[in-house]
Coordinates of C-alpha atoms in Angstrom, one line a residue:
M1299 CA 4.8 26.3 -19.7
R1300 CA 4.8 22.8 -18.3
H1301 CA 3.4 22.0 -14.8
Y1302 CA 4.4 19.3 -12.3
S1303 CA 0.9 18.9 -10.8
A1304 CA -2.7 19.2 -12.0
P1305 CA -4.3 22.6 -11.8
V1306 CA -6.7 22.8 -8.8
D1307 CA -9.7 23.2 -11.1
G1308 CA -8.9 19.8 -12.7
S1309 CA -8.3 21.3 -16.2
I1310 CA -5.6 19.8 -18.4
P1311 CA -2.7 22.2 -19.1
A1312 CA -2.6 23.4 -22.7
T1313 CA 0.8 21.8 -23.4
K1314 CA -0.6 18.4 -22.4
Q1315 CA -3.8 18.5 -24.4
K1316 CA -2.0 16.9 -27.4
Y1317 CA -1.6 13.7 -25.4
V1318 CA -5.3 13.2 -24.8
P1319 CA -7.1 11.3 -27.5
T1320 CA -10.2 12.7 -29.0
T1321 CA -11.4 9.4 -30.5
G1322 CA -10.5 5.7 -30.0
T1323 CA -11.0 2.2 -31.2
Y1324 CA -11.9 -0.1 -28.3
P1325 CA -12.0 -3.9 -28.0
K1326 CA -15.2 -5.8 -28.4
G1327 CA -16.9 -7.1 -25.4
F1328 CA -15.4 -4.7 -22.8
L1329 CA -17.3 -2.0 -20.8
V1330 CA -15.9 0.7 -18.6
S1331 CA -17.1 3.4 -16.2
G1332 CA -15.7 6.1 -14.0
T1333 CA -17.7 7.2 -11.0
H1334 CA -17.3 9.8 -8.3
V1335 CA -17.2 8.4 -4.8
G1336 CA -15.1 11.0 -2.8
V1337 CA -12.5 8.6 -1.5
K1338 CA -10.6 11.7 -0.4
A1339 CA -12.9 14.0 1.4
S1340 CA -11.5 17.0 -0.6
N1341 CA -12.6 15.4 -3.8
T1342 CA -16.1 16.6 -4.3
R1343 CA -16.7 16.1 -8.0
F1344 CA -14.0 14.2 -9.9
P1345 CA -14.5 10.5 -10.7
D1346 CA -12.3 8.2 -8.5
L1347 CA -13.7 4.7 -8.9
A1348 CA -13.0 2.9 -12.2
L1349 CA -14.5 -0.3 -13.5
L1350 CA -13.5 -2.4 -16.4
T1351 CA -15.4 -5.5 -17.3
S1352 CA -15.6 -8.1 -20.0
E1353 CA -19.0 -9.3 -21.1
R1354 CA -17.5 -12.8 -21.3
P1355 CA -14.9 -14.6 -19.2
A1356 CA -11.4 -13.4 -20.2
S1357 CA -7.8 -14.6 -19.8
A1358 CA -5.6 -12.4 -17.6
A1359 CA -2.0 -11.8 -16.7
A1360 CA -0.3 -9.2 -14.5
V1361 CA 3.0 -8.0 -13.2
F1362 CA 3.3 -6.5 -9.7
T1363 CA 5.6 -4.3 -7.6
Q1364 CA 8.7 -6.0 -6.1
N1365 CA 8.6 -3.6 -3.2
I1366 CA 8.6 -5.6 0.1
F1367 CA 5.8 -3.5 1.5
Q1368 CA 3.1 -4.6 -1.0
A1369 CA -0.3 -3.1 -0.9
A1370 CA -3.4 -5.1 0.0
P1371 CA -4.8 -5.0 -3.6
V1372 CA -1.5 -6.5 -4.9
T1373 CA -1.9 -9.4 -2.6
I1374 CA -5.6 -10.0 -3.4
S1375 CA -5.2 -9.7 -7.2
R1376 CA -2.2 -12.0 -7.2
N1377 CA -4.2 -14.6 -5.3
V1378 CA -7.1 -14.3 -7.7
L1379 CA -4.9 -14.9 -10.7
R1380 CA -3.1 -17.8 -9.0
K1381 CA -6.4 -19.4 -7.9
R1382 CA -7.8 -19.3 -11.4
S1383 CA -4.6 -19.8 -13.3
G1384 CA -5.4 -16.6 -15.1
E1385 CA -8.6 -17.8 -16.7
G1386 CA -12.2 -16.8 -16.1
I1387 CA -11.4 -13.2 -15.1
R1388 CA -14.3 -10.8 -15.6
S1389 CA -13.4 -7.4 -14.3
V1390 CA -11.0 -4.9 -12.6
I1391 CA -12.0 -2.4 -10.0
I1392 CA -9.7 0.6 -9.2
N1393 CA -10.0 3.4 -6.7
S1394 CA -7.8 6.5 -6.5
G1395 CA -7.3 8.7 -3.5
C1396 CA -6.1 6.0 -1.1
A1397 CA -3.5 3.3 -1.8
N1398 CA -4.7 0.8 0.8
A1399 CA -1.0 0.1 1.5
V1400 CA 0.5 -0.8 4.9
T1401 CA -3.0 -1.2 6.3
G1402 CA -2.8 -4.6 7.9
K1403 CA -5.5 -7.3 7.9
G1404 CA -8.2 -4.6 7.6
G1405 CA -6.7 -3.4 4.4
L1406 CA -6.8 -7.0 3.0
E1407 CA -10.4 -7.3 4.0
D1408 CA -11.2 -4.0 2.3
A1409 CA -9.5 -5.0 -1.0
A1410 CA -11.2 -8.4 -1.0
S1411 CA -14.6 -6.8 -0.4
M1412 CA -14.1 -4.4 -3.3
A1413 CA -13.3 -7.3 -5.6
A1414 CA -16.3 -9.4 -4.3
S1415 CA -18.7 -6.4 -4.7
L1416 CA -18.6 -6.9 -8.5
D1417 CA -19.0 -10.7 -8.5
G1418 CA -22.7 -11.3 -9.2
L1419 CA -23.4 -7.6 -10.2
L1420 CA -22.0 -7.7 -13.7
P1421 CA -24.0 -8.3 -16.9
N1422 CA -24.4 -12.0 -17.6
S1423 CA -23.5 -12.6 -13.9
S1424 CA -20.0 -13.7 -12.8
S1425 CA -18.5 -16.3 -10.6
P1426 CA -16.6 -15.6 -7.3
D1427 CA -13.0 -14.5 -7.4
S1428 CA -13.2 -13.2 -11.0
T1429 CA -12.3 -9.6 -10.2
L1430 CA -8.9 -7.9 -9.9
V1431 CA -8.5 -4.9 -7.6
M1432 CA -6.1 -1.9 -7.6
S1433 CA -5.7 1.2 -5.5
T1434 CA -3.6 4.3 -5.7
G1435 CA -3.1 7.3 -3.5
V1436 CA -1.9 8.0 0.1
I1437 CA -0.1 5.1 1.8
G1438 CA -0.9 4.1 5.4
Q1439 CA -4.6 5.0 5.5
R1440 CA -7.7 2.8 5.4
L1441 CA -10.2 3.1 2.6
P1442 CA -13.6 4.6 3.2
I1443 CA -14.8 1.1 2.2
N1444 CA -18.5 1.7 2.9
K1445 CA -18.6 4.7 0.6
I1446 CA -16.9 2.7 -2.1
L1447 CA -19.1 -0.4 -1.8
Q1448 CA -22.2 1.8 -1.8
A1449 CA -21.1 3.4 -5.1
V1450 CA -20.4 0.1 -6.9
P1451 CA -24.0 -0.5 -8.1
K1452 CA -24.0 3.0 -9.7
A1453 CA -20.6 2.3 -11.3
V1454 CA -22.0 -0.9 -12.8
S1455 CA -25.0 1.0 -14.2
N1456 CA -22.7 3.5 -15.8
L1457 CA -20.8 0.8 -17.8
E1458 CA -20.4 1.7 -21.5
N1459 CA -18.0 1.3 -24.4
T1460 CA -17.9 4.8 -25.7
H1461 CA -14.8 7.0 -26.1
D1462 CA -16.1 9.4 -23.4
S1463 CA -16.6 6.5 -21.0
W1464 CA -13.1 5.3 -21.6
L1465 CA -11.7 8.8 -21.1
T1466 CA -13.7 9.3 -17.9
T1467 CA -12.4 5.9 -16.6
A1468 CA -8.8 6.8 -17.4
R1469 CA -9.3 10.1 -15.5
S1470 CA -10.8 8.3 -12.5
I1471 CA -7.5 6.5 -11.7
C1472 CA -5.4 9.7 -11.7
T1473 CA -3.8 11.3 -8.6
T1474 CA -1.1 13.9 -9.3
D1475 CA -1.4 13.3 -13.1
T1476 CA -2.1 16.4 -15.1
F1477 CA -3.9 14.4 -17.9
P1478 CA -5.6 11.0 -18.3
K1479 CA -3.4 8.5 -20.1
L1480 CA -5.4 6.5 -22.6
L1481 CA -4.4 4.7 -25.8
S1482 CA -6.2 2.4 -28.3
M1483 CA -5.2 0.9 -31.6
K1484 CA -6.2 -1.8 -34.2
F1485 CA -4.1 -4.7 -35.4
T1486 CA -4.2 -7.9 -37.4
L1487 CA -2.6 -11.4 -36.9
P1488 CA -1.0 -13.5 -39.6
S1489 CA -3.4 -16.4 -39.2
S1490 CA -6.5 -14.2 -39.5
P1491 CA -5.7 -11.2 -41.8
S1492 CA -9.4 -10.6 -42.3
I1493 CA -10.1 -10.0 -38.6
T1494 CA -9.4 -6.6 -37.1
Y1495 CA -8.5 -6.8 -33.5
S1496 CA -8.3 -3.9 -31.0
I1497 CA -6.2 -3.2 -27.9
A1498 CA -6.8 -0.4 -25.4
G1499 CA -5.0 0.6 -22.2
M1500 CA -4.9 3.2 -19.5
T1501 CA -2.3 4.0 -16.9
K1502 CA -1.6 6.6 -14.3
G1503 CA 1.5 8.0 -12.7
A1504 CA 3.5 11.2 -12.4
G1505 CA 5.6 10.7 -9.2
M1506 CA 7.1 7.7 -7.4
I1507 CA 8.0 6.3 -10.7
H1508 CA 10.7 3.7 -11.3
P1509 CA 8.7 0.5 -11.7
N1510 CA 10.3 -2.7 -10.8
M1511 CA 7.8 -5.2 -12.0
A1512 CA 5.5 4.3 -8.5
T1513 CA 2.5 4.8 -7.6
L1514 CA 1.9 3.3 -11.0
L1515 CA -1.2 1.4 -12.2
G1516 CA -2.1 0.1 -15.7
I1517 CA -4.8 -2.0 -17.3
L1518 CA -4.8 -3.3 -20.9
C1519 CA -7.5 -5.2 -22.7
T1520 CA -7.8 -6.8 -26.1
D1521 CA -10.4 -8.8 -28.0
A1522 CA -7.8 -11.2 -29.4
P1523 CA -8.0 -14.8 -28.3
I1524 CA -5.0 -15.3 -26.0
P1525 CA -5.0 -17.9 -23.2
A1526 CA -3.3 -17.0 -19.9
S1527 CA -0.5 -19.4 -20.5
T1528 CA 0.6 -17.3 -23.5
L1529 CA -0.6 -13.9 -22.2
Q1530 CA 1.7 -13.9 -19.2
P1531 CA 5.0 -14.4 -21.1
L1532 CA 3.9 -11.9 -23.7
L1533 CA 3.2 -9.3 -21.0
T1534 CA 6.4 -10.0 -19.0
H1535 CA 8.5 -9.5 -22.2
A1536 CA 6.6 -6.3 -23.1
V1537 CA 6.8 -4.8 -19.6
E1538 CA 10.6 -5.4 -19.4
R1539 CA 10.9 -3.1 -22.4
S1540 CA 8.3 -0.5 -21.5
F1541 CA 7.0 0.0 -17.9
N1542 CA 10.2 -1.4 -16.5
A1543 CA 12.2 0.9 -18.7
I1544 CA 10.9 4.3 -17.5
S1545 CA 11.9 6.5 -14.6
I1546 CA 10.9 9.8 -13.1
D1547 CA 12.4 9.9 -9.6
G1548 CA 13.9 6.5 -9.1
S1549 CA 11.2 5.5 -6.5
T1550 CA 9.4 2.2 -6.8
S1551 CA 5.9 2.2 -5.1
T1552 CA 4.0 -0.3 -3.0
N1553 CA 1.2 -0.6 -5.5
D1554 CA 2.7 -1.0 -8.9
T1555 CA 0.4 -3.2 -11.0
L1556 CA -0.1 -3.7 -14.7
A1557 CA -2.7 -6.2 -15.8
V1558 CA -4.0 -7.3 -19.2
L1559 CA -7.3 -9.0 -20.1
A1560 CA -8.0 -10.9 -23.4
N1561 CA -11.5 -12.0 -24.1
G1562 CA -11.3 -13.3 -27.7
A1563 CA -14.5 -11.5 -28.6
A1564 CA -13.2 -10.7 -32.1
G1565 CA -12.8 -14.4 -33.0
G1566 CA -10.0 -16.3 -34.7
P1567 CA -7.8 -19.1 -33.5
P1568 CA -6.2 -18.9 -30.1
I1569 CA -2.6 -17.8 -29.8
T1570 CA -1.4 -21.0 -28.1
S1571 CA 2.3 -20.1 -28.0
P1572 CA 4.3 -16.9 -27.6
T1573 CA 6.8 -18.2 -30.2
S1574 CA 4.2 -19.1 -32.9
E1575 CA 3.8 -16.8 -35.9
D1576 CA 0.7 -15.2 -34.2
G1577 CA 2.5 -15.1 -30.9
T1578 CA 5.5 -13.3 -32.4
A1579 CA 3.2 -10.7 -34.1
M1580 CA 1.2 -10.2 -30.9
Q1581 CA 4.4 -9.7 -28.9
K1582 CA 5.4 -6.8 -31.2
V1583 CA 1.9 -5.3 -30.9
L1584 CA 1.9 -5.6 -27.1
T1585 CA 5.5 -4.3 -26.7
D1586 CA 5.0 -1.3 -29.0
F1587 CA 1.7 -0.5 -27.3
T1588 CA 3.0 -0.7 -23.8
Q1589 CA 6.0 1.5 -24.7
Q1590 CA 3.7 4.2 -26.1
L1591 CA 1.5 4.0 -23.0
S1592 CA 4.3 4.0 -20.5
Q1593 CA 6.0 7.0 -22.2
L1594 CA 2.9 9.1 -21.4
V1595 CA 3.8 8.6 -17.7
V1596 CA 7.2 10.1 -18.3
R1597 CA 5.8 13.0 -20.2
D1598 CA 3.7 13.8 -17.1
G1599 CA 6.6 13.5 -14.7
E1600 CA 6.5 15.7 -11.6
G1601 CA 8.8 18.7 -12.1
A1602 CA 9.7 17.5 -15.7
T1603 CA 10.5 19.8 -18.6
K1604 CA 12.1 17.2 -20.9
F1605 CA 11.2 13.8 -22.3
V1606 CA 14.5 11.8 -22.8
R1607 CA 15.2 8.5 -24.4
V1608 CA 18.6 6.9 -23.6
R1609 CA 19.4 4.2 -26.1
I1610 CA 22.3 1.8 -25.4
I1611 CA 23.5 -0.2 -28.5
K1612 CA 26.2 -2.8 -29.4
S1613 CA 26.3 -4.3 -25.9
P1614 CA 27.2 -7.9 -25.2
S1615 CA 24.3 -8.4 -22.7
F1616 CA 20.7 -7.2 -22.7
P1617 CA 20.4 -7.3 -18.9
D1618 CA 23.6 -5.3 -18.6
T1619 CA 22.3 -2.8 -21.2
K1620 CA 19.2 -2.3 -19.1
L1621 CA 21.3 -1.7 -16.0
I1622 CA 23.4 0.9 -17.7
A1623 CA 20.4 2.7 -19.2
S1624 CA 18.8 2.7 -15.8
S1625 CA 21.9 4.2 -14.1
I1626 CA 21.8 7.1 -16.6
A1627 CA 18.1 7.6 -16.2
R1628 CA 18.2 7.8 -12.4
D1629 CA 21.3 9.9 -12.0
P1630 CA 20.3 13.4 -10.6
L1631 CA 23.3 15.1 -12.0
V1632 CA 22.4 13.9 -15.5
K1633 CA 18.8 15.0 -15.0
T1634 CA 19.7 18.5 -13.7
A1635 CA 22.3 19.0 -16.4
L1636 CA 19.6 18.3 -19.0
Y1637 CA 17.3 20.8 -17.3
G1638 CA 20.1 23.4 -17.4
K1639 CA 20.7 22.7 -21.1
D1640 CA 24.3 21.8 -20.2
A1641 CA 26.0 19.3 -22.6
N1642 CA 27.9 17.8 -19.6
W1643 CA 28.6 14.4 -21.1
G1644 CA 31.0 13.6 -18.2
R1645 CA 27.9 13.0 -16.0
I1646 CA 26.7 10.4 -18.5
L1647 CA 30.0 8.6 -18.6
C1648 CA 30.1 8.6 -14.8
A1649 CA 26.7 7.0 -14.6
I1650 CA 27.8 4.4 -17.1
G1651 CA 30.9 3.8 -15.1
Y1652 CA 29.4 3.3 -11.7
T1653 CA 26.7 0.9 -12.9
Q1654 CA 26.4 -1.9 -10.3
G1655 CA 25.6 -5.6 -11.0
L1656 CA 27.1 -5.9 -14.6
S1657 CA 27.7 -9.5 -15.5
S1658 CA 31.1 -8.8 -16.9
A1659 CA 33.9 -6.2 -16.5
K1660 CA 34.1 -6.4 -20.3
T1661 CA 30.6 -5.0 -20.9
V1662 CA 32.0 -1.5 -20.8
I1663 CA 35.3 -0.8 -22.4
P1664 CA 36.2 2.9 -22.2
A1665 CA 38.2 2.9 -25.4
R1666 CA 35.1 1.5 -27.3
T1667 CA 32.5 3.7 -25.7
S1668 CA 30.9 6.6 -27.6
V1669 CA 28.2 9.1 -26.6
S1670 CA 26.0 11.3 -28.8
F1671 CA 23.0 13.6 -28.6
V1672 CA 20.4 12.7 -31.3
P1673 CA 18.1 15.6 -32.2
T1674 CA 14.4 14.8 -32.7
D1675 CA 14.3 17.0 -35.7
G1676 CA 16.1 14.4 -37.8
S1677 CA 19.3 16.4 -38.1
A1678 CA 22.7 14.7 -37.6
P1679 CA 23.7 13.5 -34.2
L1680 CA 26.0 15.6 -32.1
Q1681 CA 29.0 13.5 -31.1
L1682 CA 30.3 14.1 -27.6
V1683 CA 32.7 11.2 -27.1
V1684 CA 34.0 8.8 -29.7
N1685 CA 35.8 5.6 -28.7
G1686 CA 36.6 7.1 -25.3
E1687 CA 38.0 10.3 -26.8
P1688 CA 36.3 13.7 -26.3
E1689 CA 35.1 15.6 -29.3
A1690 CA 35.2 19.4 -29.8
V1691 CA 31.6 20.1 -29.0
D1692 CA 29.7 22.9 -30.7
E1693 CA 28.2 24.5 -27.5
M1694 CA 25.7 26.6 -29.5
R1695 CA 24.3 23.5 -31.3
A1696 CA 24.3 21.6 -28.1
A1697 CA 22.2 24.3 -26.5
Q1698 CA 19.8 24.3 -29.4
I1699 CA 19.3 20.5 -29.1
L1700 CA 18.9 20.6 -25.4
A1701 CA 16.3 23.4 -25.7
Q1702 CA 13.9 21.0 -27.3
E1703 CA 11.4 19.1 -25.1
D1704 CA 12.4 15.7 -26.6
L1705 CA 15.9 14.3 -26.7
E1706 CA 17.7 11.1 -27.3
I1707 CA 21.0 10.1 -25.7
L1708 CA 22.8 7.4 -27.7
V1709 CA 25.5 5.3 -26.0
D1710 CA 27.4 3.0 -28.3
L1711 CA 29.4 0.3 -26.3
G1712 CA 31.2 -0.8 -29.4
G1713 CA 30.4 -4.5 -28.8
G1714 CA 32.0 -4.7 -25.4
G1715 CA 35.3 -6.5 -24.8
D1716 CA 35.5 -8.4 -28.0
G1717 CA 33.6 -5.9 -30.2
T1718 CA 30.9 -8.5 -31.2
G1719 CA 28.0 -7.6 -28.9
G1720 CA 24.8 -6.7 -30.6
E1721 CA 22.2 -6.2 -27.8
E1722 CA 20.4 -2.9 -27.3
A1723 CA 17.9 -1.4 -24.9
S1724 CA 16.1 1.9 -24.3
Y1725 CA 15.0 3.7 -21.2
W1726 CA 12.7 6.7 -21.1
F1727 CA 13.1 9.4 -18.3
C1728 CA 12.7 13.1 -17.6
D1729 CA 14.8 15.9 -16.1
F1730 CA 14.7 17.5 -12.6
S1731 CA 13.7 21.1 -12.6
H1732 CA 13.2 23.8 -10.0
E1733 CA 9.5 22.7 -9.9
Y1734 CA 10.6 19.3 -8.7
G1735 CA 12.5 21.0 -5.9
A1736 CA 9.4 22.9 -4.9
L1737 CA 7.4 19.7 -4.9
R1738 CA 10.0 17.6 -3.0
P1739 CA 11.2 19.4 0.1
G1740 CA 14.9 18.7 0.8
W1741 CA 15.9 18.6 -2.8
T1742 CA 17.9 21.6 -3.9
P1743 CA 19.1 22.8 -7.3
Q1744 CA 22.7 22.8 -6.0
S1745 CA 22.7 19.0 -6.6
G1746 CA 22.9 20.1 -10.3
A1747 CA 26.1 22.1 -9.9
R1748 CA 28.8 21.4 -12.4
H1749 CA 31.6 19.0 -11.5

């Protein structure tokens, strides 16, 4: 049985254990720690203050929420990156339990003091304005800043590079998550095939997820040598195809932040351009990695029983393809039909048809549009609509496919108006169950009634 919120004893549901790594390969020169502070008075034992630091100055890049009500940590971190042009960053400090959002001048002061508390405390010292700050939790409340600042020295003393320390750190940024979301992997680059690089990342989120860069936070780090001027476009491209391509409830938070640090500790020549051979290889590594990491958020969606990929192919425009995929992923009637194991493809077509902001009326041509369910067991797709014509659907097979936890919806736009379009995009989302209704007062299962 899947659960929409973490058990009160902090244990990880049995069905989620498979997503928690038991080992990892972590980048050289990075240290992390997770420490209990008690930001929320009800938290008496779980870690809720995370530190990540590089033993040497690192390049950094980030993407932030586009919500107008941006949290104080977003403002402070953006200013640090702008002031330093993304270079010379040493650390990230993150608290859970309080978002420090919509907290006025006092909130900005608190966020700045959290960042400043690490400057000078880190191994090998650090210069001012070299720390990024993130917060997650309840909006509209001030941080217990004195408790946090008093705990920073202990958090620094706990810094390590073991798998257990990484897992504890990933857990310390969780709020309604049912499991810590942590990944790591090795890779090589064309110019230095003898050097093994590593990348690691952690993220959090289970509700308020429809990033537009929720409450969603993420931090990545690598020991590859990537200057900030290259790192930012690499991250922006990757996020557009990963963290900006997931949805749980269609809600974009005030705190969304995803940052990446690269310290070059593994050696090799710097990646000076995103279009170079090394840059192209790094782009694929970063995009694949962020997709895997962001998908863990969807798998932990509040009230979710299904993990769904919608893939749009043969489109004349990538931006239009993303818009269409997003419409399907956010549609509550699609989400409730999937929960009810109902092959109601009409809802999918409706979501495609009402998509707003398409660059051309010829992006979607009904007579060229096809929709299929693609089983995850490798069996043949179940065609629902082919070139605008409904198929005779085997309801029993459809029910079998929809009974699985994982599902792919394939939408073929047939190239658009002239049939030549070759763009494609994916979105990852979840269904809406009765548990979502229990968690979100005002929502009712009747919104999932058949047309």
